[in-house]
Amino acid sequence: EAHTVELSSEWVASFARMEMRKNGRSKAREQGRCAPERRMELPEQENETSRAVMAERAQERVLQERRYGAHAAIVRMLEADLNQSFDSIAHGELPVLWPSVPL
């Protein structure tokens, strides 16, 4: 069963612009026209937190691979599409936020 994700022309144009900028920076770096990338050192607490989050994400990805097998990438794409649709509607409609209070 084939699954497809349809992207709007705005998303496709955005991806194309990102690739063009990325390629431009790479070429400029190769030609010595811009400074090499600088790595920013994080304070130890932030660095530990970042590593913990990255480890959680890696573990989640492994669990998804086990759960969905060969379809894991498709499930991630569908989930991303659903999130993008929700965000688009939420930003367009500006719904009133209801407090979430446990009873």
PDB file of C-alpha atoms in Angstrom:
ATOM      1  CA  GLU A   1       0.000   0.000   0.000  1.00  0.00           C
ATOM      2  CA  ALA A   2       1.560   3.297  -1.082  1.00  0.00           C
ATOM      3  CA  HIS A   3       1.361   6.352   1.144  1.00  0.00           C
ATOM      4  CA  THR A   4       1.985   9.847  -0.093  1.00  0.00           C
ATOM      5  CA  VAL A   5       2.368  13.124   1.688  1.00  0.00           C
ATOM      6  CA  GLU A   6       1.234  16.154  -0.249  1.00  0.00           C
ATOM      7  CA  LEU A   7       3.173  19.341   0.372  1.00  0.00           C
ATOM      8  CA  SER A   8       1.820  22.741  -0.479  1.00  0.00           C
ATOM      9  CA  SER A   9       3.714  24.899  -2.962  1.00  0.00           C
ATOM     10  CA  GLU A  10       4.746  27.157  -0.060  1.00  0.00           C
ATOM     11  CA  TRP A  11       6.463  24.235   1.711  1.00  0.00           C
ATOM     12  CA  VAL A  12       8.189  23.113  -1.478  1.00  0.00           C
ATOM     13  CA  ALA A  13       9.422  26.660  -2.118  1.00  0.00           C
ATOM     14  CA  SER A  14      10.635  26.922   1.480  1.00  0.00           C
ATOM     15  CA  PHE A  15      12.591  23.671   1.162  1.00  0.00           C
ATOM     16  CA  ALA A  16      14.091  24.849  -2.121  1.00  0.00           C
ATOM     17  CA  ARG A  17      15.211  28.155  -0.543  1.00  0.00           C
ATOM     18  CA  MET A  18      16.790  26.287   2.386  1.00  0.00           C
ATOM     19  CA  GLU A  19      18.740  24.033   0.025  1.00  0.00           C
ATOM     20  CA  MET A  20      19.908  27.002  -2.043  1.00  0.00           C
ATOM     21  CA  ARG A  21      21.137  28.817   1.084  1.00  0.00           C
ATOM     22  CA  LYS A  22      22.837  25.666   2.343  1.00  0.00           C
ATOM     23  CA  ASN A  23      24.566  25.071  -0.998  1.00  0.00           C
ATOM     24  CA  GLY A  24      25.586  28.729  -1.200  1.00  0.00           C
ATOM     25  CA  ARG A  25      27.168  28.622   2.258  1.00  0.00           C
ATOM     26  CA  SER A  26      29.027  25.405   1.419  1.00  0.00           C
ATOM     27  CA  LYS A  27      30.429  26.857  -1.802  1.00  0.00           C
ATOM     28  CA  ALA A  28      31.382  30.119  -0.103  1.00  0.00           C
ATOM     29  CA  ARG A  29      33.165  28.191   2.656  1.00  0.00           C
ATOM     30  CA  GLU A  30      35.014  26.074   0.078  1.00  0.00           C
ATOM     31  CA  GLN A  31      36.147  29.219  -1.741  1.00  0.00           C
ATOM     32  CA  GLY A  32      37.204  30.858   1.522  1.00  0.00           C
ATOM     33  CA  ARG A  33      34.706  33.716   1.173  1.00  0.00           C
ATOM     34  CA  CYS A  34      33.160  33.219   4.587  1.00  0.00           C
ATOM     35  CA  ALA A  35      34.314  32.191   8.010  1.00  0.00           C
ATOM     36  CA  PRO A  36      34.160  28.512   8.910  1.00  0.00           C
ATOM     37  CA  GLU A  37      31.278  27.389  11.068  1.00  0.00           C
ATOM     38  CA  ARG A  38      31.782  28.169  14.726  1.00  0.00           C
ATOM     39  CA  ARG A  39      30.788  25.643  17.303  1.00  0.00           C
ATOM     40  CA  MET A  40      29.143  27.114  20.337  1.00  0.00           C
ATOM     41  CA  GLU A  41      30.019  25.657  23.703  1.00  0.00           C
ATOM     42  CA  LEU A  42      27.014  25.243  25.956  1.00  0.00           C
ATOM     43  CA  PRO A  43      27.133  25.612  29.721  1.00  0.00           C
ATOM     44  CA  GLU A  44      27.488  22.166  31.321  1.00  0.00           C
ATOM     45  CA  GLN A  45      23.882  22.019  32.575  1.00  0.00           C
ATOM     46  CA  GLU A  46      22.461  22.863  29.136  1.00  0.00           C
ATOM     47  CA  ASN A  47      24.875  20.441  27.495  1.00  0.00           C
ATOM     48  CA  GLU A  48      23.723  17.617  29.787  1.00  0.00           C
ATOM     49  CA  THR A  49      20.093  18.474  29.111  1.00  0.00           C
ATOM     50  CA  SER A  50      20.696  18.496  25.357  1.00  0.00           C
ATOM     51  CA  ARG A  51      22.377  15.101  25.524  1.00  0.00           C
ATOM     52  CA  ALA A  52      19.514  13.695  27.600  1.00  0.00           C
ATOM     53  CA  VAL A  53      16.931  14.954  25.091  1.00  0.00           C
ATOM     54  CA  MET A  54      18.916  13.575  22.150  1.00  0.00           C
ATOM     55  CA  ALA A  55      19.178  10.190  23.910  1.00  0.00           C
ATOM     56  CA  GLU A  56      15.398  10.187  24.529  1.00  0.00           C
ATOM     57  CA  ARG A  57      14.734  10.964  20.871  1.00  0.00           C
ATOM     58  CA  ALA A  58      17.092   8.216  19.729  1.00  0.00           C
ATOM     59  CA  GLN A  59      15.375   5.745  22.060  1.00  0.00           C
ATOM     60  CA  GLU A  60      11.957   6.842  20.786  1.00  0.00           C
ATOM     61  CA  ARG A  61      13.124   6.338  17.207  1.00  0.00           C
ATOM     62  CA  VAL A  62      14.303   2.787  18.026  1.00  0.00           C
ATOM     63  CA  LEU A  63      10.927   2.014  19.617  1.00  0.00           C
ATOM     64  CA  GLN A  64       9.143   3.354  16.538  1.00  0.00           C
ATOM     65  CA  GLU A  65      11.333   1.189  14.303  1.00  0.00           C
ATOM     66  CA  ARG A  66      10.391  -1.869  16.378  1.00  0.00           C
ATOM     67  CA  ARG A  67       6.700  -0.982  16.492  1.00  0.00           C
ATOM     68  CA  TYR A  68       6.211  -0.005  12.843  1.00  0.00           C
ATOM     69  CA  GLY A  69       9.038  -1.900  11.167  1.00  0.00           C
ATOM     70  CA  ALA A  70       9.594  -0.897   7.561  1.00  0.00           C
ATOM     71  CA  HIS A  71       6.724   1.605   7.805  1.00  0.00           C
ATOM     72  CA  ALA A  72       8.316   3.723  10.570  1.00  0.00           C
ATOM     73  CA  ALA A  73       9.436   6.480   8.178  1.00  0.00           C
ATOM     74  CA  ILE A  74       5.952   6.663   6.662  1.00  0.00           C
ATOM     75  CA  VAL A  75       4.365   6.913  10.106  1.00  0.00           C
ATOM     76  CA  ARG A  76       6.764   9.743  11.016  1.00  0.00           C
ATOM     77  CA  MET A  77       5.873  11.576   7.793  1.00  0.00           C
ATOM     78  CA  LEU A  78       2.142  11.168   8.417  1.00  0.00           C
ATOM     79  CA  GLU A  79       2.574  12.355  12.001  1.00  0.00           C
ATOM     80  CA  ALA A  80       4.541  15.407  10.837  1.00  0.00           C
ATOM     81  CA  ASP A  81       1.854  16.160   8.236  1.00  0.00           C
ATOM     82  CA  LEU A  82      -0.867  15.900  10.889  1.00  0.00           C
ATOM     83  CA  ASN A  83       1.071  18.227  13.209  1.00  0.00           C
ATOM     84  CA  GLN A  84       1.601  20.723  10.377  1.00  0.00           C
ATOM     85  CA  SER A  85      -2.110  20.659   9.524  1.00  0.00           C
ATOM     86  CA  PHE A  86      -3.047  21.214  13.157  1.00  0.00           C
ATOM     87  CA  ASP A  87      -0.579  24.104  13.492  1.00  0.00           C
ATOM     88  CA  SER A  88      -1.853  25.667  10.271  1.00  0.00           C
ATOM     89  CA  ILE A  89      -5.470  25.530  11.444  1.00  0.00           C
ATOM     90  CA  ALA A  90      -4.596  26.726  14.945  1.00  0.00           C
ATOM     91  CA  HIS A  91      -2.657  29.722  13.578  1.00  0.00           C
ATOM     92  CA  GLY A  92      -5.368  30.526  11.054  1.00  0.00           C
ATOM     93  CA  GLU A  93      -8.403  30.140  13.306  1.00  0.00           C
ATOM     94  CA  LEU A  94      -6.807  31.350  16.572  1.00  0.00           C
ATOM     95  CA  PRO A  95      -9.048  29.206  18.785  1.00  0.00           C
ATOM     96  CA  VAL A  96      -9.602  30.136  22.403  1.00  0.00           C
ATOM     97  CA  LEU A  97      -7.363  28.055  24.622  1.00  0.00           C
ATOM     98  CA  TRP A  98      -9.166  26.131  27.327  1.00  0.00           C
ATOM     99  CA  PRO A  99      -7.347  25.412  30.550  1.00  0.00           C
ATOM    100  CA  SER A 100      -6.559  21.787  31.164  1.00  0.00           C
ATOM    101  CA  VAL A 101      -7.358  21.133  34.788  1.00  0.00           C
ATOM    102  CA  PRO A 102      -7.504  17.587  36.135  1.00  0.00           C
ATOM    103  CA  LEU A 103     -10.707  16.865  38.022  1.00  0.00           C
TER     104      LEU A 103
END
